[in-house]
Coordinates of C-alpha atoms in Angstrom, one line a residue:
Chain A
M1 CA 21.6 -62.5 38.0
F2 CA 22.1 -58.9 37.8
N3 CA 21.4 -59.3 33.9
K4 CA 18.1 -60.9 34.4
H5 CA 17.1 -58.2 37.0
I6 CA 18.0 -55.3 34.6
A7 CA 16.0 -57.3 31.6
L8 CA 13.1 -57.6 34.3
T9 CA 13.2 -54.0 35.0
A10 CA 13.6 -53.1 31.5
A11 CA 10.3 -55.4 30.5
V12 CA 8.3 -53.5 33.2
L13 CA 9.1 -50.2 32.1
L14 CA 8.3 -51.3 28.3
V15 CA 5.0 -52.4 29.7
F16 CA 4.1 -49.2 31.5
T17 CA 5.4 -47.1 28.8
M18 CA 3.1 -48.8 26.1
C19 CA 0.1 -48.9 28.6
G20 CA -2.0 -46.8 30.7
K21 CA -5.3 -47.1 32.4
E22 CA -7.1 -43.8 31.2
N23 CA -10.7 -42.8 32.3
G24 CA -11.5 -47.0 33.3
K25 CA -10.1 -48.1 30.1
T26 CA -6.9 -49.7 29.4
V27 CA -5.4 -48.1 26.0
R28 CA -2.3 -49.4 25.1
E29 CA 0.1 -48.1 21.8
I30 CA 1.4 -50.2 19.4
K31 CA 3.3 -49.7 16.4
T32 CA 2.7 -51.2 12.7
K33 CA 4.5 -53.1 10.2
S34 CA 5.0 -49.6 8.7
G35 CA 6.3 -47.9 11.7
I36 CA 3.2 -46.3 12.5
E37 CA 1.5 -45.6 15.7
M38 CA -2.0 -46.9 16.9
V39 CA -3.7 -46.7 20.0
F40 CA -5.8 -50.2 20.9
I41 CA -9.2 -48.8 22.0
P42 CA -10.9 -51.3 24.3
G43 CA -14.4 -51.8 23.5
G44 CA -17.3 -50.0 25.6
E45 CA -20.7 -48.1 25.8
F46 CA -21.0 -44.7 25.8
M47 CA -23.9 -42.0 25.3
M48 CA -23.7 -40.4 21.7
G49 CA -25.0 -37.4 20.2
G50 CA -25.5 -34.0 21.5
D51 CA -28.2 -31.4 21.5
R52 CA -28.2 -29.7 18.3
A53 CA -30.5 -30.5 15.2
G54 CA -28.8 -34.0 13.8
E55 CA -27.2 -34.7 17.1
T56 CA -30.3 -35.9 18.4
P57 CA -31.5 -38.1 20.1
V58 CA -28.5 -38.8 22.4
H59 CA -28.4 -42.5 22.6
R60 CA -26.4 -45.4 24.2
V61 CA -24.2 -47.1 22.0
G62 CA -21.8 -50.0 22.3
V63 CA -18.6 -50.6 20.0
G64 CA -16.4 -53.3 20.0
P65 CA -12.4 -53.3 20.4
F66 CA -10.5 -51.5 17.8
Y67 CA -7.0 -49.9 16.8
I68 CA -6.6 -46.4 15.8
D69 CA -4.0 -44.2 14.3
K70 CA -2.4 -42.0 17.0
Y71 CA -2.6 -39.0 14.3
E72 CA -4.0 -37.9 11.8
V73 CA -2.6 -39.4 8.5
T74 CA 0.5 -37.8 7.5
Q75 CA 2.2 -36.7 4.1
E76 CA 4.7 -38.5 5.1
M77 CA 2.6 -41.9 5.7
Y78 CA 1.3 -41.0 2.0
R79 CA 4.6 -40.6 0.5
M80 CA 5.7 -44.1 2.1
L81 CA 3.1 -45.7 0.1
D82 CA 4.1 -43.8 -2.8
L83 CA 0.6 -42.2 -3.2
S84 CA -0.1 -39.0 -5.1
N85 CA -0.5 -36.2 -2.2
P86 CA -3.2 -33.5 -2.9
S87 CA -2.5 -31.4 0.1
H88 CA -2.4 -27.8 0.0
F89 CA -0.4 -26.9 3.0
K90 CA 2.8 -29.3 2.2
G91 CA 4.8 -30.4 4.8
E92 CA 5.8 -34.1 6.1
K93 CA 4.5 -33.9 9.5
K94 CA 1.3 -32.3 8.5
P95 CA -1.7 -33.8 8.1
V96 CA -2.8 -34.6 4.2
E97 CA -5.6 -32.9 3.3
Q98 CA -8.0 -32.1 0.0
V99 CA -8.5 -35.9 0.1
A100 CA -12.0 -37.0 -1.2
W101 CA -13.3 -39.9 0.8
M102 CA -12.6 -42.4 -2.3
N103 CA -8.9 -41.7 -1.8
A104 CA -8.9 -42.1 1.5
A105 CA -10.4 -45.3 1.2
I106 CA -7.7 -46.1 -1.3
Y107 CA -5.0 -45.2 1.0
C108 CA -6.6 -47.6 3.5
N109 CA -6.4 -50.4 0.9
E110 CA -2.7 -49.8 0.0
R111 CA -1.8 -49.4 3.6
S112 CA -3.5 -53.0 4.4
I113 CA -1.8 -54.2 1.1
E114 CA 1.6 -52.9 2.3
E115 CA 1.6 -54.8 5.6
G116 CA 0.0 -58.1 4.3
L117 CA -3.6 -57.6 5.6
D118 CA -6.7 -58.0 3.5
P119 CA -7.8 -54.3 2.2
C120 CA -11.4 -53.6 3.5
Y121 CA -12.8 -51.5 0.7
D122 CA -14.1 -53.1 -2.8
E123 CA -12.9 -50.4 -4.9
N124 CA -15.6 -51.2 -7.5
T125 CA -18.7 -50.3 -5.2
W126 CA -16.7 -48.7 -2.2
E127 CA -18.4 -51.0 0.3
C128 CA -16.1 -51.7 3.5
N129 CA -15.5 -55.0 4.6
Y130 CA -15.6 -54.7 8.4
S131 CA -14.6 -58.3 8.7
A132 CA -11.5 -57.8 6.9
N133 CA -8.5 -57.4 9.0
G134 CA -7.0 -54.1 7.1
Y135 CA -7.3 -50.6 7.0
R136 CA -10.3 -48.4 6.9
L137 CA -12.0 -45.2 7.9
P138 CA -13.7 -45.2 11.3
S139 CA -17.3 -45.6 11.6
E140 CA -19.0 -42.2 12.9
A141 CA -19.4 -43.9 16.4
E142 CA -16.0 -45.4 16.7
W143 CA -14.7 -41.9 16.1
E144 CA -16.8 -40.1 18.6
Y145 CA -15.9 -43.0 21.3
A146 CA -12.2 -42.3 20.7
A147 CA -12.5 -38.5 20.6
R148 CA -14.5 -38.7 24.0
A149 CA -12.2 -41.0 25.5
G150 CA -14.1 -41.9 28.3
S151 CA -15.5 -38.1 29.0
Q152 CA -18.9 -37.3 29.0
G153 CA -18.9 -33.6 28.7
K154 CA -19.1 -31.6 25.4
Y155 CA -15.3 -31.7 25.2
F156 CA -12.7 -33.9 26.4
F157 CA -10.8 -31.6 28.2
G158 CA -13.5 -30.0 30.0
D159 CA -13.9 -26.6 30.2
L160 CA -13.7 -24.4 26.7
K161 CA -11.2 -22.1 27.9
N162 CA -8.6 -24.9 27.4
M163 CA -9.4 -25.5 23.5
K164 CA -6.6 -23.6 22.5
N165 CA -4.3 -26.3 24.2
Y166 CA -6.3 -29.4 22.5
A167 CA -7.0 -28.4 19.0
V168 CA -5.6 -26.5 16.0
Y169 CA -8.6 -24.1 15.2
S170 CA -9.3 -20.4 13.7
Q171 CA -8.2 -19.0 17.1
N172 CA -5.0 -20.0 16.9
T173 CA -3.7 -20.7 13.5
P174 CA -2.4 -18.0 11.0
G175 CA -4.4 -20.1 8.6
G176 CA -3.7 -23.5 7.7
T177 CA -2.6 -26.8 9.2
E178 CA -0.1 -27.5 11.9
N179 CA 2.4 -30.4 12.2
A180 CA 0.4 -33.6 13.3
G181 CA 0.3 -33.8 17.2
S182 CA 1.3 -29.9 17.8
K183 CA -1.5 -29.9 20.7
K184 CA -2.0 -31.6 23.6
P185 CA -3.8 -35.4 23.2
N186 CA -7.3 -36.5 24.6
A187 CA -6.9 -39.0 27.5
W188 CA -6.4 -41.9 25.2
G189 CA -3.2 -40.6 23.8
L190 CA -5.1 -39.6 20.7
Y191 CA -3.6 -36.4 19.0
D192 CA -5.6 -33.8 17.0
M193 CA -9.2 -35.5 17.6
Y194 CA -10.5 -31.8 17.5
G195 CA -9.0 -29.4 14.7
N196 CA -6.2 -29.6 12.3
V197 CA -8.3 -30.9 9.7
A198 CA -11.8 -32.6 9.8
E199 CA -11.4 -36.5 9.4
W200 CA -13.6 -38.5 7.0
C201 CA -15.8 -41.3 8.6
N202 CA -17.0 -44.4 6.7
D203 CA -20.7 -43.4 7.1
F204 CA -22.9 -41.8 5.2
Y205 CA -24.7 -38.8 6.4
S206 CA -28.0 -38.8 7.6
T207 CA -29.9 -36.3 10.1
V208 CA -32.1 -38.8 11.1
Y209 CA -29.9 -42.1 11.7
Y210 CA -29.6 -41.5 15.4
S211 CA -33.2 -42.2 16.2
R212 CA -33.0 -45.7 14.2
S213 CA -29.1 -46.8 14.6
S214 CA -28.5 -50.0 16.1
E215 CA -27.1 -50.0 19.5
F216 CA -23.6 -52.2 18.9
N217 CA -21.3 -51.0 16.3
P218 CA -23.4 -49.0 14.1
K219 CA -22.4 -48.3 10.8
G220 CA -24.3 -45.8 8.9
P221 CA -27.5 -45.5 6.7
G222 CA -27.0 -48.1 4.0
E223 CA -26.8 -45.1 1.1
G224 CA -26.6 -41.4 0.9
T225 CA -24.6 -38.7 -1.0
A226 CA -22.4 -37.0 1.7
R227 CA -20.3 -38.8 4.5
V228 CA -19.5 -38.0 7.8
I229 CA -16.7 -35.6 8.7
R230 CA -15.9 -35.4 12.4
G231 CA -13.5 -33.2 14.8
G232 CA -13.7 -29.8 13.0
S233 CA -10.6 -28.3 11.0
W234 CA -8.3 -25.4 11.3
N235 CA -10.7 -23.1 9.4
D236 CA -13.4 -24.0 12.0
P237 CA -14.7 -21.6 14.9
E238 CA -15.1 -23.3 18.5
T239 CA -18.8 -23.7 18.0
V240 CA -18.3 -26.8 15.6
I241 CA -15.3 -28.4 17.8
Y242 CA -17.0 -30.7 20.1
S243 CA -17.0 -34.5 20.6
G244 CA -20.8 -34.8 19.3
Y245 CA -20.6 -32.4 16.6
R246 CA -21.6 -33.9 13.0
G247 CA -20.2 -32.4 9.9
F248 CA -20.7 -33.9 6.1
D249 CA -19.1 -33.5 2.8
E250 CA -19.8 -34.4 -0.7
S251 CA -16.1 -34.6 -2.0
F252 CA -16.7 -38.5 -2.5
N253 CA -14.0 -38.4 -5.8
D254 CA -14.9 -35.0 -7.2
T255 CA -11.9 -32.8 -7.7
C256 CA -13.6 -29.8 -7.9
L257 CA -15.2 -30.3 -4.5
L258 CA -11.8 -31.1 -2.5
R259 CA -11.7 -29.1 0.5
D260 CA -7.9 -28.5 2.1
T261 CA -10.0 -28.5 5.8
I262 CA -10.5 -32.4 5.3
G263 CA -8.2 -35.3 6.1
F264 CA -8.5 -38.6 7.9
R265 CA -7.1 -41.1 10.0
C266 CA -7.3 -45.1 10.0
V267 CA -8.7 -47.8 12.2
R268 CA -8.2 -51.6 11.8
R269 CA -10.6 -54.5 13.3
A270 CA -8.7 -55.8 16.8
D271 CA -9.9 -58.7 18.5
K272 CA -9.1 -58.3 21.8
Chain B
M1 CA -37.3 -32.5 -19.2
K2 CA -33.9 -31.9 -19.3
K3 CA -33.5 -28.4 -18.2
I4 CA -30.1 -26.6 -19.6
L5 CA -30.7 -23.0 -19.1
I6 CA -28.0 -21.1 -21.2
L7 CA -27.0 -17.3 -20.5
L8 CA -25.2 -16.2 -23.9
L9 CA -23.2 -13.3 -24.1
M10 CA -22.4 -11.6 -27.5
L11 CA -18.9 -10.7 -27.3
P12 CA -18.3 -7.7 -27.1
V13 CA -21.7 -6.4 -26.8
F14 CA -22.2 -7.6 -23.3
S15 CA -26.0 -8.7 -23.6
A16 CA -27.0 -11.6 -22.1
I17 CA -30.1 -14.2 -23.2
Q18 CA -31.5 -17.1 -21.7
L19 CA -32.5 -20.4 -23.6
P20 CA -34.5 -23.1 -22.1
A21 CA -33.5 -26.6 -23.3
G22 CA -35.4 -28.0 -26.6
E23 CA -37.0 -25.0 -27.2
N24 CA -34.4 -23.3 -29.5
S25 CA -35.2 -23.3 -33.3
L26 CA -31.8 -24.8 -34.1
K27 CA -31.5 -28.0 -36.3
L28 CA -28.6 -30.2 -37.3
S29 CA -29.0 -29.2 -40.8
D30 CA -27.8 -25.6 -39.6
F31 CA -24.4 -27.1 -38.9
S32 CA -24.4 -28.7 -42.4
S33 CA -21.8 -25.7 -43.4
I34 CA -19.3 -26.3 -40.5
S35 CA -16.6 -28.1 -42.2
Y36 CA -15.0 -29.1 -39.4
K37 CA -15.3 -32.2 -37.9
I38 CA -15.1 -33.3 -34.1
V39 CA -13.4 -36.3 -32.4
Y40 CA -14.9 -37.5 -29.2
E41 CA -14.8 -40.3 -26.8
S42 CA -17.4 -43.0 -26.4
Y43 CA -18.0 -46.1 -23.9
R44 CA -19.8 -49.0 -25.5
N45 CA -19.7 -52.5 -25.0
G46 CA -17.3 -52.3 -22.3
S47 CA -14.4 -49.8 -23.4
Y48 CA -14.2 -46.4 -24.8
D49 CA -13.2 -45.8 -28.1
L50 CA -12.6 -42.7 -30.2
H51 CA -15.0 -41.4 -33.0
I52 CA -15.3 -38.8 -35.3
T53 CA -18.3 -36.9 -36.5
S54 CA -19.5 -34.0 -38.8
A55 CA -20.8 -31.4 -36.8
D56 CA -24.2 -32.0 -38.5
A57 CA -24.0 -35.5 -37.5
S58 CA -25.0 -36.6 -41.2
W59 CA -21.5 -38.3 -41.2
R60 CA -19.9 -40.6 -38.1
R61 CA -17.2 -43.2 -37.9
Q62 CA -15.6 -45.2 -35.3
L63 CA -11.9 -44.6 -35.2
T64 CA -10.9 -47.4 -32.5
D65 CA -12.1 -50.7 -31.6
T66 CA -10.7 -52.0 -29.0
K67 CA -12.2 -54.4 -26.1
D68 CA -9.2 -54.9 -23.9
R69 CA -8.2 -51.0 -23.5
H70 CA -9.6 -48.3 -23.5
E71 CA -8.9 -44.9 -26.1
M72 CA -9.7 -41.5 -24.5
Y73 CA -9.0 -37.8 -24.5
P74 CA -8.2 -37.3 -28.3
K75 CA -6.3 -34.0 -29.1
V76 CA -5.8 -33.1 -32.9
S77 CA -2.7 -31.9 -34.4
P78 CA -3.0 -28.4 -35.9
D79 CA -2.8 -29.7 -39.5
G80 CA -6.0 -32.0 -38.9
K81 CA -3.6 -35.1 -39.6
L82 CA -2.7 -36.7 -36.5
I83 CA -4.6 -37.5 -33.2
A84 CA -2.8 -37.6 -29.9
F85 CA -4.8 -40.0 -27.4
T86 CA -4.1 -41.8 -24.0
V87 CA -4.9 -45.4 -23.5
D88 CA -5.7 -47.0 -20.7
S89 CA -4.9 -50.8 -20.5
G90 CA -5.2 -53.3 -17.2
E91 CA -7.9 -52.8 -14.5
G92 CA -8.0 -51.6 -11.2
R93 CA -4.7 -50.7 -9.3
E94 CA -2.8 -52.3 -12.2
R95 CA -4.3 -49.8 -14.9
K96 CA -1.9 -48.0 -17.0
R97 CA -2.3 -44.7 -18.9
D98 CA 0.1 -44.3 -22.1
L99 CA 0.3 -41.4 -24.5
Y100 CA -0.5 -42.6 -28.2
L101 CA -0.5 -41.1 -31.5
M102 CA -2.4 -42.1 -34.7
N103 CA -3.4 -40.6 -38.2
I104 CA -6.6 -38.8 -38.0
D105 CA -8.4 -42.0 -40.0
G106 CA -7.4 -44.1 -37.0
S107 CA -4.8 -46.1 -38.8
G108 CA -0.8 -46.1 -37.5
Q109 CA -1.2 -46.3 -33.9
R110 CA 2.3 -45.6 -32.0
L111 CA 2.9 -45.5 -28.3
L112 CA 4.5 -42.1 -27.6
S113 CA 5.4 -42.0 -24.2
K114 CA 4.0 -44.7 -21.1
N115 CA 2.4 -43.2 -18.0
S116 CA 1.7 -40.2 -19.7
R117 CA -1.8 -38.2 -20.1
E118 CA -3.3 -34.7 -20.4
H119 CA -1.5 -33.7 -23.5
C120 CA -1.9 -30.6 -25.9
W121 CA -0.1 -29.9 -29.6
S122 CA 1.8 -26.9 -29.8
P123 CA -0.3 -24.6 -32.4
D124 CA 3.1 -25.4 -35.0
G125 CA 2.6 -28.8 -34.3
R126 CA 6.2 -29.7 -33.7
Y127 CA 5.8 -30.8 -30.1
I128 CA 3.0 -32.4 -27.7
A129 CA 3.4 -31.3 -24.2
F130 CA 2.3 -33.9 -21.4
V131 CA 2.3 -34.8 -17.7
K132 CA 3.4 -38.4 -16.2
S133 CA 1.6 -40.2 -14.0
E134 CA 2.9 -39.5 -10.5
S135 CA 2.5 -42.8 -8.3
A136 CA 4.6 -45.6 -9.8
R137 CA 2.8 -47.7 -6.6
R138 CA -0.5 -47.8 -8.4
F139 CA -2.7 -46.1 -11.2
S140 CA -4.8 -43.0 -10.1
G141 CA -7.3 -41.7 -12.4
E142 CA -7.3 -38.4 -10.7
S143 CA -6.4 -35.6 -13.4
W144 CA -4.5 -34.3 -10.8
A145 CA -2.2 -37.2 -10.0
T146 CA 0.6 -36.4 -12.2
K147 CA 4.3 -35.1 -12.0
G148 CA 6.2 -33.1 -14.0
L149 CA 5.8 -31.3 -17.8
F150 CA 7.5 -33.0 -20.5
I151 CA 7.5 -32.4 -24.3
Y152 CA 7.8 -34.8 -27.2
E153 CA 9.4 -33.6 -30.2
M154 CA 7.7 -34.9 -33.2
Q155 CA 10.5 -34.7 -35.7
T156 CA 13.0 -36.7 -33.3
G157 CA 11.2 -38.8 -31.1
N158 CA 13.1 -37.1 -28.1
V159 CA 11.5 -36.3 -24.7
R160 CA 12.6 -33.8 -22.6
E161 CA 11.4 -32.3 -19.3
H162 CA 10.2 -28.7 -19.2
A163 CA 12.7 -26.4 -17.7
N164 CA 11.0 -25.9 -14.6
N165 CA 11.2 -29.5 -12.9
K166 CA 9.3 -28.5 -9.9
L167 CA 5.7 -28.8 -11.7
E168 CA 3.7 -31.2 -10.4
H169 CA -0.1 -32.0 -10.3
L170 CA -0.9 -30.0 -13.8
Y171 CA -3.8 -31.3 -15.7
N172 CA -5.8 -30.3 -18.9
L173 CA -2.6 -28.5 -20.5
C174 CA -3.6 -26.1 -23.6
W175 CA -0.7 -24.5 -25.6
S176 CA -1.4 -20.6 -26.2
P177 CA -1.8 -20.1 -29.8
D178 CA 1.1 -17.7 -29.9
G179 CA 3.4 -21.0 -28.4
K180 CA 4.6 -18.6 -25.5
Y181 CA 2.8 -20.4 -22.7
I182 CA 0.8 -23.6 -21.5
T183 CA -2.1 -23.5 -19.1
A184 CA -2.9 -26.1 -16.9
T185 CA -5.4 -26.2 -14.1
V186 CA -3.5 -27.5 -10.8
L187 CA -4.3 -28.9 -7.4
G188 CA -2.2 -29.2 -4.7
G189 CA 0.7 -28.3 -6.2
M190 CA 3.9 -25.3 -5.9
G191 CA 1.7 -24.0 -3.1
F192 CA -1.6 -23.7 -4.8
R193 CA -4.5 -25.4 -3.3
H194 CA -6.5 -25.4 -6.9
T195 CA -6.0 -22.9 -9.4
D196 CA -5.3 -22.3 -13.2
I197 CA -1.8 -21.3 -14.4
A198 CA 0.1 -20.4 -17.4
I199 CA 3.5 -21.6 -17.8
E200 CA 6.3 -19.8 -19.8
A201 CA 6.9 -22.7 -22.7
Y202 CA 10.1 -22.0 -22.8
G203 CA 11.0 -20.4 -19.4
T204 CA 10.5 -21.3 -15.8
K205 CA 7.9 -18.8 -14.3
Y206 CA 4.5 -19.9 -13.8
F207 CA 1.5 -17.4 -12.7
Q208 CA -2.2 -17.6 -12.0
L209 CA -4.6 -16.7 -14.7
G210 CA -6.9 -14.9 -12.5
I211 CA -9.9 -17.3 -12.9
V212 CA -11.9 -19.7 -10.5
G213 CA -12.1 -23.3 -11.9
C214 CA -10.9 -25.7 -14.4
R215 CA -9.8 -26.6 -17.6
P216 CA -9.2 -23.3 -19.2
E217 CA -9.0 -23.4 -23.2
F218 CA -7.8 -20.7 -25.6
S219 CA -9.7 -19.4 -28.6
P220 CA -8.0 -19.7 -31.8
D221 CA -6.8 -16.3 -32.2
G222 CA -5.4 -16.7 -28.3
K223 CA -7.7 -13.3 -27.5
K224 CA -10.4 -15.0 -25.4
I225 CA -10.1 -18.2 -22.8
G226 CA -12.9 -20.5 -22.1
W227 CA -13.3 -22.6 -18.7
G228 CA -15.8 -24.2 -16.5
Q229 CA -15.6 -22.3 -12.7
T230 CA -18.3 -25.3 -11.5
D231 CA -19.6 -28.4 -13.0
R232 CA -22.3 -26.5 -14.3
D233 CA -21.4 -23.6 -16.0
F234 CA -18.8 -22.5 -18.8
R235 CA -17.0 -18.9 -18.7
I236 CA -15.2 -17.1 -21.4
A237 CA -13.1 -13.7 -21.0
K238 CA -10.5 -11.5 -22.7
I239 CA -7.0 -12.9 -21.7
D240 CA -4.1 -10.9 -22.3
F241 CA -0.6 -12.1 -20.9
A242 CA 0.9 -8.4 -20.8
N243 CA -1.3 -8.1 -17.7
R244 CA -0.9 -9.8 -14.2
P245 CA -3.1 -11.8 -13.8
P246 CA -3.9 -12.1 -17.7
V247 CA -7.6 -12.2 -16.6
K248 CA -9.6 -9.3 -15.1
Q249 CA -12.8 -10.3 -13.3
K250 CA -14.3 -7.5 -15.2
D251 CA -14.1 -9.3 -18.5
I252 CA -15.5 -12.5 -17.2
V253 CA -19.1 -13.6 -18.5
T254 CA -21.0 -16.7 -18.2
I255 CA -22.0 -18.5 -21.6
I256 CA -23.6 -21.4 -20.3
Q257 CA -25.2 -22.5 -16.8
V258 CA -27.0 -25.5 -16.3
T259 CA -29.5 -26.7 -13.5
K260 CA -28.7 -28.9 -10.6
G261 CA -28.4 -32.5 -11.5
Y262 CA -26.8 -31.9 -14.7
E263 CA -23.0 -31.0 -16.1
V264 CA -21.1 -29.4 -18.7
Y265 CA -17.4 -30.1 -19.5
H266 CA -14.6 -30.3 -21.7
L267 CA -15.3 -26.8 -23.9
D268 CA -13.2 -26.7 -26.9
W269 CA -13.3 -23.8 -29.7
S270 CA -14.0 -24.1 -33.2
P271 CA -10.6 -23.3 -35.1
D272 CA -12.8 -20.4 -36.7
G273 CA -13.7 -19.2 -33.1
K274 CA -17.4 -19.4 -34.4
Y275 CA -18.4 -22.5 -31.7
I276 CA -18.0 -24.3 -28.8
T277 CA -18.0 -27.9 -28.5
F278 CA -18.8 -29.6 -25.1
A279 CA -20.1 -32.2 -23.2
F280 CA -23.5 -32.1 -21.1
G281 CA -25.3 -34.9 -19.4
P282 CA -26.6 -35.6 -15.9
D283 CA -24.1 -35.6 -12.9
G284 CA -21.1 -37.8 -13.9
E285 CA -17.1 -38.7 -13.7
Q286 CA -15.7 -36.0 -15.8
A287 CA -12.3 -37.1 -15.5
V288 CA -10.5 -39.4 -17.9
G289 CA -11.7 -43.0 -17.9
G290 CA -14.5 -41.9 -15.6
M291 CA -18.1 -43.1 -16.4
A292 CA -20.5 -40.3 -17.5
Q293 CA -24.2 -42.0 -18.4
G294 CA -26.2 -39.9 -20.5
W295 CA -23.4 -37.6 -21.5
N296 CA -23.5 -35.9 -25.2
I297 CA -21.5 -33.8 -27.4
C298 CA -23.2 -30.5 -28.0
I299 CA -22.2 -27.7 -30.3
L300 CA -23.1 -24.1 -29.0
E301 CA -23.2 -21.2 -31.8
L302 CA -21.4 -18.3 -29.8
S303 CA -23.1 -15.5 -32.1
T304 CA -26.7 -16.4 -31.3
G305 CA -26.1 -18.7 -28.1
R306 CA -28.2 -21.4 -30.0
W307 CA -27.0 -24.9 -29.3
L308 CA -28.0 -28.5 -30.1
N309 CA -26.6 -32.1 -29.1
I310 CA -24.9 -33.9 -32.3
T311 CA -24.8 -37.2 -30.5
W312 CA -27.7 -38.7 -28.6
D313 CA -27.2 -42.6 -27.4
G314 CA -25.6 -41.0 -24.2
N315 CA -22.9 -43.4 -23.8
H316 CA -20.4 -41.5 -21.9
N317 CA -19.9 -39.3 -25.0
K318 CA -17.0 -36.6 -23.7
E319 CA -14.0 -34.6 -24.5
P320 CA -14.9 -33.6 -27.8
D321 CA -12.1 -32.1 -30.0
W322 CA -12.6 -29.8 -33.5
V323 CA -10.2 -31.0 -36.2
P324 CA -8.8 -28.1 -37.9

């Protein structure tokens, strides 16, 4: 009876440890087969965009449920898969950077293979199979939905004066990345959604896409020359670090264009 | 019409001229006095193979002809008798890149080192420096995805690692004509973001060259160095290893600049130092094994700035290397 009571208590604690209702949504942390922490993001709707050129019109978007990495992909995570680490600022706990979009997609595929999942990317065409159960880069809509974490303002933390507590950016770093998770997370437990490294999204970049994007799970234009980056980096000023800011970069696979300000995190399909 | 703008510096006069593509008076016959041939890679019928041509394009021969593997990145020995090159086999993540050697006529192919690439010859021809692929898990075609620096000794066939075993992410090795240094581009290694370094061939130290860009190549007398600052230009400068950095900013000049949409890569000095050969074409993938439709091999006469392409088929022609 005593043991049964302890077991019941432990089970309840486990549930409370792993689940939390934040901003009206029940998020849940998991560990993947590789031991990587992800957060289950329930589907929902939000107002996407902002008031700057390229961010308009602000429009209602729905996204389905998905898992997203709790932290930006670190150099330790690269080493676990025996992949070449191109980072300028070396450190096991630091985010990987100088990653071309194509190599971020390759990481996603390798992580999928490692965990017995179906890779999302066709390595000949680099098209993403969203129905595969493996890892991929987030769509721009998924990224912004996760970054906002239910918030509706410019910043997920409210007032701008709190920026230093939530983001590694040009005003609080001596010049370079810091360990993933060194600042406070957003309401859904995601770290470094602002700053540290800007994060690749799967979408091609287009300034006019918001005016014609689909209302549910938009996946970006069918073609383009640059891919979307989100969240800003250690080298960016506060003016480009907010939930709706859209960046882009053309370093799809060109070594000469790699930047030590760009990294990524992965997402995975969730069916419930 | 293709637009190529050439800014020529007539060293050491430091004057420059501009020439639009196709409007210079150079003819292939003007290259007939050049006694050196050029080896290069070309993609046809589904695979890369190596070819050799005279400078005036009047004579050409295919050196390798394999359907199931790619022969690339030819580097001719200082005596002109041998070619070290890479062979890619397999596809996708199962691809492998190995270092091979063959005679200048394409005969006698033999494996030197598995999972090896980005090689160069020592000036006396006794050694070949190379790097190894970094990941044992899967192939990466990224030039920088390498680990270590290794030396193959021609006489014994032995391979030894360079005295500095912390070197990583090196590519485009080039041995200085005096034999003392090996230059390379490095990305995300040894604390560097992306730069060009000289490594002591027989020591452990390395230092930055003082240039921005990639793929430095020595002139045959070792007094100048050429490289690409971007996808679209070549630069040349005096280099003096008595100085740190050995290249001074005031000595850097642009010798070729092409308009957006086109690229120049893979500069190589002729053995007499009078010409450079290079690959030129529309935006493409310059890395070994990358596809570069429309690229051709060109020769630039350094004293006049006149240039001409010596291939025309655009079959991903890259990595030209002069035969001494």
